[in-house]
Short mmCIF file of C-alpha atoms in Angstrom, two decimals:
data_model
loop_
_atom_site.label_atom_id
_atom_site.label_comp_id
_atom_site.label_asym_id
_atom_site.label_seq_id
_atom_site.Cartn_x
_atom_site.Cartn_y
_atom_site.Cartn_z
CA UNK A 232 -67.64 -89.19 189.82
CA UNK A 233 -63.99 -90.21 189.42
CA UNK A 234 -62.80 -92.83 186.97
CA UNK A 235 -59.23 -94.00 186.67
CA UNK A 236 -58.70 -96.04 183.54
CA UNK A 237 -55.55 -98.13 182.99
CA UNK A 238 -53.23 -95.68 184.70
CA UNK A 239 -49.52 -95.83 183.96
CA UNK A 240 -47.10 -93.60 185.82
CA UNK A 241 -43.99 -93.60 188.01
CA UNK A 242 -41.12 -91.50 189.30
CA UNK A 243 -38.45 -90.28 186.89
CA UNK A 244 -38.18 -93.15 184.43
CA UNK A 245 -39.11 -95.85 186.91
CA UNK A 246 -42.62 -97.17 186.33
CA UNK A 247 -44.73 -97.84 189.44
CA UNK A 248 -48.28 -98.30 188.17
CA UNK A 249 -49.11 -100.84 185.45
CA UNK A 250 -52.65 -100.01 184.42
CA UNK A 251 -54.84 -100.11 187.52
CA UNK A 252 -58.44 -98.95 186.95
CA UNK A 253 -60.79 -97.81 189.66
CA UNK A 254 -63.94 -95.84 190.19
CA UNK A 255 -65.56 -93.86 192.96
CA UNK A 256 -69.16 -92.64 193.03
CA UNK A 257 -70.58 -89.56 194.75
CA UNK A 258 -70.64 -89.66 198.53
CA UNK A 259 -68.87 -93.02 198.89
CA UNK A 260 -65.75 -94.06 200.75
CA UNK A 261 -63.43 -96.18 198.65
CA UNK A 262 -60.31 -97.77 200.13
CA UNK A 263 -57.12 -98.82 198.41
CA UNK A 264 -55.18 -101.44 200.33
CA UNK A 265 -52.01 -103.33 199.61
CA UNK A 266 -48.46 -103.97 200.81
CA UNK A 267 -45.71 -101.35 200.96
CA UNK A 268 -44.45 -100.30 197.56
CA UNK A 269 -47.60 -101.49 195.75
CA UNK A 270 -48.20 -98.00 194.30
CA UNK A 271 -51.19 -96.99 196.45
CA UNK A 272 -49.95 -93.47 197.23
CA UNK A 273 -48.82 -93.06 193.61
CA UNK A 274 -52.44 -93.44 192.47
CA UNK A 275 -53.49 -90.56 194.73
CA UNK A 276 -50.58 -88.38 193.61
CA UNK A 277 -51.47 -88.95 189.95
CA UNK A 278 -55.14 -88.12 190.59
CA UNK A 279 -54.37 -84.86 192.37
CA UNK A 280 -51.83 -83.82 189.72
CA UNK A 281 -48.59 -84.09 191.70
CA UNK A 282 -47.06 -86.52 189.22
CA UNK A 283 -47.71 -86.75 185.46
CA UNK A 284 -49.89 -89.43 183.89
CA UNK A 285 -47.83 -91.45 181.38
CA UNK A 286 -50.71 -93.37 179.92
CA UNK A 287 -54.34 -94.11 180.68
CA UNK A 288 -57.06 -91.65 181.62
CA UNK A 289 -58.32 -89.98 184.78
CA UNK A 290 -61.79 -88.42 184.48
CA UNK A 291 -63.50 -86.37 187.15
CA UNK A 292 -67.15 -85.44 186.61
CA UNK A 293 -66.79 -86.36 182.93
CA UNK A 294 -63.74 -84.17 182.20
CA UNK A 295 -60.29 -85.57 181.64
CA UNK A 296 -57.89 -84.29 184.32
CA UNK A 297 -54.72 -86.02 183.08
CA UNK A 298 -52.86 -82.72 182.64
CA UNK A 299 -54.45 -80.80 185.49
CA UNK A 300 -52.28 -79.20 188.20
CA UNK A 301 -52.91 -79.68 191.94
CA UNK A 302 -54.07 -76.03 192.19
CA UNK A 303 -56.62 -76.51 189.38
CA UNK A 304 -57.83 -79.75 190.94
CA UNK A 305 -58.47 -78.02 194.27
CA UNK A 306 -60.77 -75.59 192.44
CA UNK A 307 -62.47 -78.51 190.67
CA UNK A 308 -63.21 -80.08 194.03
CA UNK A 309 -60.41 -82.58 194.61
CA UNK A 310 -58.25 -82.10 197.70
CA UNK A 311 -55.43 -84.25 199.00
CA UNK A 312 -54.05 -84.99 202.46
CA UNK A 313 -50.50 -86.33 201.94
CA UNK A 314 -49.10 -89.20 204.01
CA UNK A 315 -48.76 -88.71 207.75
CA UNK A 316 -51.17 -85.77 208.22
CA UNK A 317 -48.72 -83.15 207.08
CA UNK A 318 -49.34 -79.59 208.23
CA UNK A 319 -47.39 -76.36 207.78
CA UNK A 320 -45.36 -76.62 211.01
CA UNK A 321 -44.22 -73.00 211.24
CA UNK A 322 -47.63 -71.53 210.43
CA UNK A 323 -50.36 -71.08 213.02
CA UNK A 324 -53.44 -73.32 212.99
CA UNK A 325 -55.49 -70.42 211.63
CA UNK A 326 -52.94 -69.78 208.86
CA UNK A 327 -52.95 -73.48 207.96
CA UNK A 328 -56.71 -73.29 207.48
CA UNK A 329 -56.40 -70.04 205.52
CA UNK A 330 -53.89 -71.65 203.16
CA UNK A 331 -56.50 -74.37 202.47
CA UNK A 332 -58.68 -71.68 200.87
CA UNK A 333 -56.02 -69.26 199.68
CA UNK A 334 -57.89 -68.59 196.42
CA UNK A 335 -61.15 -67.63 198.21
CA UNK A 336 -62.31 -64.11 199.08
CA UNK A 337 -61.69 -63.04 202.69
CA UNK A 338 -65.33 -63.21 203.81
CA UNK A 339 -65.98 -66.55 202.16
CA UNK A 340 -62.78 -67.97 203.66
CA UNK A 341 -63.76 -66.84 207.17
CA UNK A 342 -67.10 -68.64 206.75
CA UNK A 343 -65.41 -71.83 205.57
CA UNK A 344 -63.00 -71.74 208.53
CA UNK A 345 -65.97 -71.36 210.93
CA UNK A 346 -67.54 -74.37 209.23
CA UNK A 347 -64.46 -76.51 209.77
CA UNK A 348 -64.15 -75.34 213.37
CA UNK A 349 -67.71 -76.52 213.99
CA UNK A 350 -66.67 -79.93 212.75
CA UNK A 351 -63.46 -79.91 214.84
CA UNK A 352 -64.20 -77.62 217.82
CA UNK A 353 -60.96 -78.67 219.53
CA UNK A 354 -59.01 -76.56 217.01
CA UNK A 355 -60.81 -73.39 218.18
CA UNK A 356 -58.57 -73.05 221.24
CA UNK A 357 -55.45 -73.61 219.20
CA UNK A 358 -55.96 -71.11 216.38
CA UNK A 359 -52.93 -68.97 217.20
CA UNK A 360 -50.66 -71.88 218.12
CA UNK A 361 -48.00 -73.06 215.68
CA UNK A 362 -49.21 -76.21 213.93
CA UNK A 363 -45.88 -77.94 214.60
CA UNK A 364 -46.59 -77.87 218.35
CA UNK A 365 -49.93 -79.72 218.08
CA UNK A 366 -50.34 -83.32 219.21
CA UNK A 367 -50.61 -86.08 216.59
CA UNK A 368 -54.41 -86.24 216.89
CA UNK A 369 -54.76 -82.48 216.61
CA UNK A 370 -52.49 -82.42 213.56
CA UNK A 371 -54.67 -85.06 211.95
CA UNK A 372 -57.73 -82.87 212.58
CA UNK A 373 -55.94 -79.84 211.16
CA UNK A 374 -54.73 -81.73 208.07
CA UNK A 375 -58.28 -82.91 207.46
CA UNK A 376 -59.65 -79.44 208.24
CA UNK A 377 -57.29 -77.77 205.78
CA UNK A 378 -58.33 -80.18 203.03
CA UNK A 379 -62.02 -79.54 203.78
CA UNK A 380 -61.85 -75.74 203.49
CA UNK A 381 -62.41 -75.79 199.68
CA UNK A 382 -65.54 -77.98 200.31
CA UNK A 383 -64.18 -80.78 198.13
CA UNK A 384 -66.40 -83.22 196.29
CA UNK A 385 -63.60 -85.78 196.53
CA UNK A 386 -61.11 -86.05 199.35
CA UNK A 387 -57.93 -88.09 198.84
CA UNK A 388 -56.43 -89.40 202.10
CA UNK A 389 -53.00 -91.01 202.18
CA UNK A 390 -52.58 -93.15 205.29
CA UNK A 391 -54.30 -90.87 207.80
CA UNK A 392 -53.48 -93.33 210.59
CA UNK A 393 -49.71 -93.11 210.05
CA UNK A 394 -47.88 -92.06 213.21
CA UNK A 395 -51.01 -92.05 215.39
CA UNK A 396 -51.32 -94.03 218.62
CA UNK A 397 -53.85 -96.95 218.54
CA UNK A 398 -56.61 -95.09 220.40
CA UNK A 399 -56.18 -92.03 218.17
CA UNK A 400 -56.46 -94.20 215.08
CA UNK A 401 -60.04 -95.20 215.94
CA UNK A 402 -60.94 -91.53 216.52
CA UNK A 403 -59.32 -90.59 213.21
CA UNK A 404 -61.44 -93.14 211.33
CA UNK A 405 -64.59 -91.95 213.14
CA UNK A 406 -63.75 -88.42 212.05
CA UNK A 407 -63.32 -89.48 208.42
CA UNK A 408 -66.67 -91.26 208.53
CA UNK A 409 -68.24 -88.18 210.09
CA UNK A 410 -66.97 -85.98 207.22
CA UNK A 411 -68.40 -88.42 204.69
CA UNK A 412 -71.74 -88.70 206.50
CA UNK A 413 -72.31 -85.04 207.36
CA UNK A 414 -70.93 -83.44 204.22
CA UNK A 415 -71.47 -86.12 201.62
CA UNK A 416 -67.81 -85.86 200.60
CA UNK A 417 -66.58 -88.81 198.58
CA UNK A 418 -63.34 -90.16 200.05
CA UNK A 419 -60.61 -92.20 198.40
CA UNK A 420 -58.43 -93.52 201.19
CA UNK A 421 -55.12 -95.38 201.09
CA UNK A 422 -54.53 -97.36 204.29
CA UNK A 423 -52.35 -100.01 205.85
CA UNK A 424 -54.75 -100.53 208.77
CA UNK A 425 -56.86 -102.93 206.73
CA UNK A 426 -59.36 -104.07 209.37
CA UNK A 427 -60.12 -100.51 210.44
CA UNK A 428 -60.59 -99.17 206.93
CA UNK A 429 -62.78 -102.10 205.88
CA UNK A 430 -65.21 -101.05 208.63
CA UNK A 431 -65.78 -97.58 207.17
CA UNK A 432 -65.51 -98.00 203.40
CA UNK A 433 -68.15 -98.87 200.82
CA UNK A 434 -65.79 -100.41 198.31
CA UNK A 435 -62.24 -101.68 198.40
CA UNK A 436 -59.46 -102.18 195.84
CA UNK A 437 -56.50 -104.45 196.52
CA UNK A 438 -53.28 -103.33 194.82
CA UNK A 439 -50.08 -105.31 194.37
CA UNK A 440 -47.04 -104.37 192.26
CA UNK A 441 -48.90 -101.53 190.58
CA UNK A 442 -51.93 -103.58 189.52
CA UNK A 443 -55.44 -104.08 190.89
CA UNK A 444 -55.65 -107.71 192.05
CA UNK A 445 -59.20 -107.61 193.44
CA UNK A 446 -62.05 -105.25 194.19
CA UNK A 447 -65.39 -105.55 195.88
CA UNK A 448 -67.59 -104.78 198.88
CA UNK A 449 -65.74 -104.86 202.23
CA UNK A 450 -68.04 -107.60 203.54
CA UNK A 451 -67.08 -109.84 200.65
CA UNK A 452 -63.41 -109.07 200.87
CA UNK A 453 -63.02 -109.41 204.65
CA UNK A 454 -62.98 -113.21 204.57
CA UNK A 455 -61.59 -113.56 201.08
CA UNK A 456 -58.36 -115.53 200.73
CA UNK A 457 -57.09 -112.91 198.23
CA UNK A 458 -56.98 -110.33 201.02
CA UNK A 459 -54.50 -112.49 202.94
CA UNK A 460 -52.49 -113.36 199.88
CA UNK A 461 -51.99 -109.77 198.75
CA UNK A 462 -49.81 -109.17 201.81
CA UNK A 463 -47.78 -112.36 201.38
CA UNK B 287 -12.73 -45.42 220.51
CA UNK B 288 -15.38 -45.09 223.17
CA UNK B 289 -17.98 -47.73 223.95
CA UNK B 290 -20.92 -45.68 222.65
CA UNK B 291 -19.19 -45.27 219.30
CA UNK B 292 -18.64 -49.02 219.18
CA UNK B 293 -22.33 -49.63 219.88
CA UNK B 294 -23.37 -47.26 217.07
CA UNK B 295 -20.94 -48.98 214.71
CA UNK B 296 -22.42 -52.34 215.73
CA UNK B 297 -25.98 -51.14 215.02
CA UNK B 298 -24.90 -49.77 211.64
CA UNK B 299 -23.11 -53.00 210.66
CA UNK B 300 -26.07 -55.07 211.88
CA UNK B 301 -28.38 -52.93 209.72
CA UNK B 302 -26.34 -53.69 206.59
CA UNK B 303 -26.26 -57.43 207.33
CA UNK B 304 -30.00 -57.44 208.09
CA UNK B 305 -31.01 -55.62 204.88
CA UNK B 306 -28.91 -57.95 202.72
CA UNK B 307 -30.16 -60.99 204.64
CA UNK B 308 -33.83 -59.94 204.30
CA UNK B 309 -33.21 -59.63 200.58
CA UNK B 310 -31.88 -63.19 200.40
CA UNK B 311 -34.46 -64.65 202.81
CA UNK B 312 -37.47 -64.65 200.46
CA UNK B 313 -35.82 -66.36 197.50
CA UNK B 314 -34.13 -68.92 199.74
CA UNK B 315 -37.44 -69.63 201.50
CA UNK B 316 -39.24 -70.29 198.25
CA UNK B 317 -36.54 -72.22 196.39
CA UNK B 318 -33.87 -73.65 198.60
CA UNK B 319 -30.55 -73.22 196.81
CA UNK B 320 -27.58 -70.92 197.27
CA UNK B 321 -28.28 -68.35 194.57
CA UNK B 322 -24.88 -66.72 193.99
CA UNK B 323 -26.27 -64.48 191.26
CA UNK B 324 -27.92 -62.46 194.05
CA UNK B 325 -24.45 -61.02 194.77
CA UNK B 326 -24.41 -59.46 191.29
CA UNK B 327 -28.00 -58.24 191.72
CA UNK B 328 -26.90 -56.31 194.84
CA UNK B 329 -24.15 -54.58 192.82
CA UNK B 330 -26.47 -54.08 189.84
CA UNK B 331 -28.93 -52.14 192.02
CA UNK B 332 -26.18 -49.72 193.04
CA UNK B 333 -24.87 -49.24 189.46
CA UNK B 334 -28.38 -48.73 188.04
CA UNK B 335 -29.00 -46.06 190.66
CA UNK B 336 -25.66 -44.48 189.75
CA UNK B 337 -26.58 -44.41 186.05
CA UNK B 338 -30.12 -43.09 186.55
CA UNK B 339 -28.80 -40.37 188.87
CA UNK B 340 -26.08 -39.42 186.39
CA UNK B 341 -28.35 -39.35 183.33
CA UNK B 342 -31.48 -37.82 184.81
CA UNK B 343 -30.03 -35.94 187.79
CA UNK B 344 -32.99 -36.96 189.95
CA UNK B 345 -33.10 -36.76 193.70
CA UNK B 346 -31.69 -39.95 195.25
CA UNK B 347 -35.05 -40.74 196.91
CA UNK B 348 -36.72 -40.85 193.47
CA UNK B 349 -33.79 -42.75 191.99
CA UNK B 350 -34.05 -45.52 194.63
CA UNK B 351 -37.56 -46.89 193.79
CA UNK B 352 -36.84 -46.75 190.05
CA UNK B 353 -33.55 -48.62 190.41
CA UNK B 354 -35.13 -51.17 192.75
CA UNK B 355 -37.92 -51.86 190.23
CA UNK B 356 -35.52 -52.18 187.27
CA UNK B 357 -33.25 -54.50 189.31
CA UNK B 358 -36.24 -56.72 190.11
CA UNK B 359 -37.31 -56.79 186.44
CA UNK B 360 -33.78 -57.79 185.30
CA UNK B 361 -33.57 -60.49 187.99
CA UNK B 362 -36.96 -61.90 186.97
CA UNK B 363 -35.85 -61.96 183.33
CA UNK B 364 -32.75 -63.94 184.39
CA UNK B 365 -35.00 -66.26 186.40
CA UNK B 366 -37.32 -66.88 183.44
CA UNK B 367 -34.45 -67.42 181.00
CA UNK B 368 -32.22 -69.65 183.13
CA UNK B 369 -33.69 -70.84 186.43
CA UNK B 370 -37.17 -71.63 185.08
CA UNK B 371 -35.99 -74.12 182.42
CA UNK B 372 -33.69 -75.71 185.01
CA UNK B 373 -36.56 -75.96 187.47
CA UNK B 374 -38.74 -77.58 184.79
CA UNK B 375 -36.06 -80.23 184.34
CA UNK B 376 -36.10 -80.74 188.10
CA UNK B 377 -32.45 -79.68 188.44
CA UNK B 378 -30.93 -80.36 191.85
CA UNK B 379 -29.94 -77.54 194.22
CA UNK B 380 -26.28 -78.14 193.33
CA UNK B 381 -26.98 -77.65 189.60
CA UNK B 382 -28.94 -74.48 190.39
CA UNK B 383 -25.99 -73.23 192.48
CA UNK B 384 -23.52 -73.82 189.64
CA UNK B 385 -25.86 -72.05 187.19
CA UNK B 386 -26.24 -69.14 189.60
CA UNK B 387 -22.45 -68.86 189.90
CA UNK B 388 -22.26 -68.62 186.11
CA UNK B 389 -24.93 -65.90 186.09
CA UNK B 390 -23.02 -64.05 188.81
CA UNK B 391 -19.83 -64.08 186.73
CA UNK B 392 -21.62 -62.90 183.58
CA UNK B 393 -23.49 -60.10 185.37
CA UNK B 394 -20.44 -58.96 187.32
CA UNK B 395 -18.34 -58.83 184.14
CA UNK B 396 -21.10 -56.97 182.33
CA UNK B 397 -21.08 -54.39 185.12
CA UNK B 398 -17.27 -54.14 184.75
CA UNK B 399 -17.61 -53.72 180.97
CA UNK B 400 -20.27 -51.02 181.18
CA UNK B 401 -19.11 -49.06 184.22
CA UNK B 402 -15.42 -50.14 184.43
CA UNK B 403 -13.68 -51.39 187.57
CA UNK B 404 -12.72 -48.08 189.19
CA UNK B 405 -14.68 -47.33 192.36
CA UNK B 406 -17.67 -45.04 191.89
CA UNK B 407 -19.74 -43.09 194.35
CA UNK B 408 -23.48 -42.54 194.52
CA UNK B 409 -22.81 -39.64 196.79
CA UNK B 410 -22.72 -36.44 194.74
CA UNK B 411 -22.97 -34.22 197.77
CA UNK B 412 -19.82 -33.13 199.64
CA UNK B 413 -18.62 -35.60 202.25
CA UNK B 414 -19.46 -34.14 205.62
CA UNK B 415 -18.24 -35.07 209.02
CA UNK B 416 -20.88 -37.07 210.89
CA UNK B 417 -23.13 -35.65 213.58
CA UNK B 418 -21.46 -35.52 216.95
CA UNK B 419 -23.87 -36.68 219.61
CA UNK B 420 -22.32 -37.19 223.07
CA UNK B 421 -18.91 -37.77 221.49
CA UNK B 422 -20.31 -40.33 219.05
CA UNK B 423 -20.03 -39.71 215.31
CA UNK B 424 -22.73 -40.86 212.93
CA UNK B 425 -23.30 -39.78 209.32
CA UNK B 426 -26.64 -39.14 207.56
CA UNK B 427 -25.97 -42.13 205.30
CA UNK B 428 -25.49 -44.40 208.32
CA UNK B 429 -28.69 -43.07 209.92
CA UNK B 430 -30.53 -43.80 206.65
CA UNK B 431 -29.28 -47.41 206.63
CA UNK B 432 -30.32 -47.96 210.26
CA UNK B 433 -33.78 -46.41 209.73
CA UNK B 434 -34.40 -48.44 206.55
CA UNK B 435 -33.35 -51.70 208.22
CA UNK B 436 -35.65 -51.13 211.24
CA UNK B 437 -38.53 -50.08 208.97
CA UNK B 438 -37.96 -53.12 206.74
CA UNK B 439 -38.14 -55.42 209.75
CA UNK B 440 -41.63 -54.12 210.55
CA UNK B 441 -42.83 -54.02 206.95
CA UNK B 442 -41.56 -57.52 206.10
CA UNK B 443 -43.01 -59.03 209.29
CA UNK B 444 -46.39 -57.52 208.43
CA UNK B 445 -46.04 -58.56 204.80
CA UNK B 446 -45.32 -62.19 205.57
CA UNK B 447 -47.99 -62.47 208.29
CA UNK B 448 -50.83 -60.48 206.76
CA UNK B 449 -50.69 -60.70 202.97
CA UNK B 450 -51.69 -63.63 200.78
CA UNK B 451 -48.32 -63.62 198.99
CA UNK B 452 -46.45 -63.44 202.29
CA UNK B 453 -48.38 -66.38 203.73
CA UNK B 454 -47.98 -68.33 200.49
CA UNK B 455 -44.20 -67.83 200.55
CA UNK B 456 -44.10 -69.08 204.16
CA UNK B 457 -46.27 -72.07 203.24
CA UNK B 458 -44.03 -72.99 200.28
CA UNK B 459 -40.99 -72.57 202.57
CA UNK B 460 -42.55 -74.85 205.18
CA UNK B 461 -43.68 -77.67 202.86
CA UNK B 462 -43.77 -77.04 199.12
CA UNK B 463 -45.63 -80.26 198.27
CA UNK B 464 -48.34 -79.54 200.82
CA UNK B 465 -48.51 -75.99 199.47
CA UNK B 466 -49.04 -77.37 195.96
CA UNK B 467 -51.86 -79.67 197.00
CA UNK B 468 -53.44 -76.86 199.04
CA UNK B 469 -54.03 -74.96 195.81
CA UNK B 470 -51.05 -72.60 195.94
CA UNK B 471 -49.44 -71.97 192.57
CA UNK B 472 -45.93 -72.52 193.89
CA UNK B 473 -44.35 -71.42 190.60
CA UNK B 474 -46.00 -68.00 190.87
CA UNK B 475 -44.94 -67.84 194.53
CA UNK B 476 -41.30 -68.54 193.62
CA UNK B 477 -41.49 -65.80 190.98
CA UNK B 478 -42.86 -63.33 193.53
CA UNK B 479 -40.20 -64.32 196.05
CA UNK B 480 -37.45 -63.74 193.48
CA UNK B 481 -38.90 -60.35 192.52
CA UNK B 482 -39.14 -59.22 196.16
CA UNK B 483 -35.68 -60.56 197.00
CA UNK B 484 -34.07 -58.95 193.98
CA UNK B 485 -35.73 -55.60 194.63
CA UNK B 486 -34.54 -55.69 198.23
CA UNK B 487 -31.08 -56.81 197.03
CA UNK B 488 -30.93 -53.78 194.76
CA UNK B 489 -31.99 -51.56 197.66
CA UNK B 490 -29.26 -53.06 199.87
CA UNK B 491 -26.67 -52.36 197.15
CA UNK B 492 -27.82 -48.74 196.81
CA UNK B 493 -27.73 -48.15 200.58
CA UNK B 494 -24.22 -49.61 200.83
CA UNK B 495 -23.07 -47.54 197.84
CA UNK B 496 -24.47 -44.34 199.37
CA UNK B 497 -22.16 -44.80 202.35
CA UNK B 498 -19.08 -46.35 200.75
CA UNK B 499 -17.90 -46.51 197.14
CA UNK B 500 -19.17 -49.15 194.73
CA UNK B 501 -17.17 -51.64 192.70
CA UNK B 502 -18.44 -54.46 190.43
CA UNK B 503 -17.51 -57.05 193.08
CA UNK B 504 -19.11 -55.20 196.00
CA UNK B 505 -22.09 -57.56 196.06
CA UNK B 506 -20.15 -60.72 196.91
CA UNK B 507 -18.90 -59.66 200.32
CA UNK B 508 -22.31 -58.27 201.29
CA UNK B 509 -24.00 -61.42 199.97
CA UNK B 510 -21.74 -63.78 201.94
CA UNK B 511 -22.45 -61.90 205.17
CA UNK B 512 -26.16 -61.96 204.30
CA UNK B 513 -26.08 -65.72 203.81
CA UNK B 514 -24.26 -66.20 207.13
CA UNK B 515 -26.91 -64.03 208.80
CA UNK B 516 -29.80 -66.02 207.28
CA UNK B 517 -28.26 -69.34 208.39
CA UNK B 518 -27.63 -68.12 211.94
CA UNK B 519 -31.11 -66.59 212.12
CA UNK B 520 -32.80 -69.82 211.10
CA UNK B 521 -33.84 -69.87 207.49
CA UNK B 522 -37.53 -69.37 208.17
CA UNK B 523 -37.51 -66.41 210.51
CA UNK B 524 -37.35 -62.68 209.77
CA UNK B 525 -37.01 -61.88 213.49
CA UNK B 526 -34.24 -64.48 213.74
CA UNK B 527 -32.40 -62.71 210.92
CA UNK B 528 -32.57 -59.38 212.77
CA UNK B 529 -31.18 -61.04 215.92
CA UNK B 530 -28.48 -62.86 213.95
CA UNK B 531 -27.41 -59.60 212.28
CA UNK B 532 -27.05 -58.02 215.71
CA UNK B 533 -25.13 -61.01 217.12
CA UNK B 534 -22.82 -61.08 214.13
CA UNK B 535 -22.11 -57.34 214.32
CA UNK B 536 -21.55 -57.45 218.10
CA UNK B 537 -19.06 -60.33 217.97
CA UNK B 538 -17.29 -58.91 214.93
CA UNK B 539 -16.86 -55.43 216.36
CA UNK B 540 -16.02 -56.40 219.92
CA UNK B 541 -13.74 -59.13 218.55
CA UNK B 542 -12.03 -56.59 216.30
CA UNK B 543 -11.63 -54.25 219.27
CA UNK B 544 -9.62 -56.89 221.07
CA UNK B 545 -7.78 -58.76 218.31
CA UNK B 546 -7.78 -56.38 215.34
CA UNK B 547 -10.18 -55.50 212.55
CA UNK B 548 -8.45 -57.73 209.99
CA UNK B 549 -10.13 -60.67 211.76
CA UNK B 550 -13.70 -59.37 211.33
CA UNK B 551 -14.69 -61.68 208.46
CA UNK B 552 -12.93 -64.64 210.11
CA UNK B 553 -14.97 -64.02 213.28
CA UNK B 554 -18.20 -64.12 211.24
CA UNK B 555 -17.31 -67.48 209.72
CA UNK B 556 -16.23 -68.90 213.11
CA UNK B 557 -19.71 -68.01 214.42
CA UNK B 558 -21.23 -69.66 211.34
CA UNK B 559 -19.26 -72.87 211.95
CA UNK B 560 -20.22 -72.85 215.66
CA UNK B 561 -23.90 -72.51 214.75
CA UNK B 562 -23.66 -75.24 212.12
CA UNK B 563 -22.06 -77.54 214.68
CA UNK B 564 -24.18 -76.81 217.74
CA UNK B 565 -27.39 -75.14 216.59
CA UNK B 566 -27.81 -75.84 212.88
CA UNK B 567 -31.43 -74.74 212.89
CA UNK B 568 -30.34 -71.19 213.82
CA UNK B 569 -32.11 -68.92 216.29
CA UNK B 570 -35.73 -69.57 215.39
CA UNK B 571 -35.53 -72.09 212.57
CA UNK B 572 -36.76 -75.65 212.81
CA UNK B 573 -34.70 -78.76 212.37
CA UNK B 574 -34.95 -79.67 208.72
CA UNK B 575 -37.08 -82.72 208.08
CA UNK B 576 -36.79 -84.51 204.80
CA UNK B 577 -40.03 -84.29 202.92
CA UNK B 578 -41.31 -87.17 200.84
CA UNK B 579 -43.17 -86.82 197.60
#
């Protein structure tokens, strides 16, 4: 579904990624793990079109999306939840969900919002409330909900557990698994909570200093010495 | 001066501040930099209306929409020629400010060259004494300004809450990166915001020029008060702007009553400093968080 081949990119003139390659198939959860500053989030930003690709190739469903903008990628079926479950603080919960499908016709959008509210019924009572006043767990639901409105084929999640209390983190991961199971959405997730993410993913990539240092099934990786070493 | 007259004067002054501030609000929401060229756009609106009225002798209410549209088109052209390339190069807000100051100087001098520096009036009808209601004087021009500012408050609130463009501008104002990844074309949104702001800026200039004379530098004073109003109101709130305009006008006029009208502008900037020190987020704004990309 998505192939990243020898990706080179960075910020300004500073390179961050030095040719990592990865792949994600339909309906799977793939995790990217690694220490701070390894370039995990940068991979997601390059895929969704927030930063330019310097070299290498990103293909989604057999078309090259190197030069695609975030708006075009949303229409293609790639949505992105930036780090820390960001929501539009000053907009109501309903408006946040509407923004997720801003390009859709009114009727279609209403249907999509109903869909998301079935998945996260807790948001129903909060529709008119400003998103900035929601609790951390509710914001996580809303951030996920907003990204699901376009019915993405691939969902990019950047540290969904960031800023959540320990008991909310487990719920957040259950929710992500639920989205994958019930909707068949492929998920590429960047996480620092390694043990938690290994429980829900089908494949894992270890990144260090902008390069892939290992990849494999979570069961293989869990007891692998390379997993420990990547954080040293 | 009686108290009722003072209150009417306050409402009139607040209306001017609010209309100018609304005009600045949209562009500042979408692209956060102090766009000084907006001051020239305010004056340009008034001078275009003056020229159209002189050449075509149309009724002022037909002149207004035409001038507003032409002002917006000129401002968008300036945006595409200067701000767009700067934005592409990811210029900082400071660089954008300096560029906007340059544009202001060029536009203001062009206005001086074309229409000369002597004050001009949009008012071709004889100056009449205002209506006397319960010993309070108010002119038709002042009533027009107050009505437009109240109507704009309603229209802009509805626009930003109910329309796709309005919601998109608020989303970009709240978190432009999140707006991008949500599928909003933030470049188109910024363009819309500049067009709306410039049109409203032109309208503000015309309304001011209907009541008092116009000069090429008239936009700067109005613009500065508009910026103060937006900051006090909280940069993300139309209702906050209306309240801030009222607060500013009340303190300025009551202050002037006690200490003299020459202190009016100083009072406005004292209020600005007090807000920046003790309530920097303004009436309804939120504390600014730094966003990471």
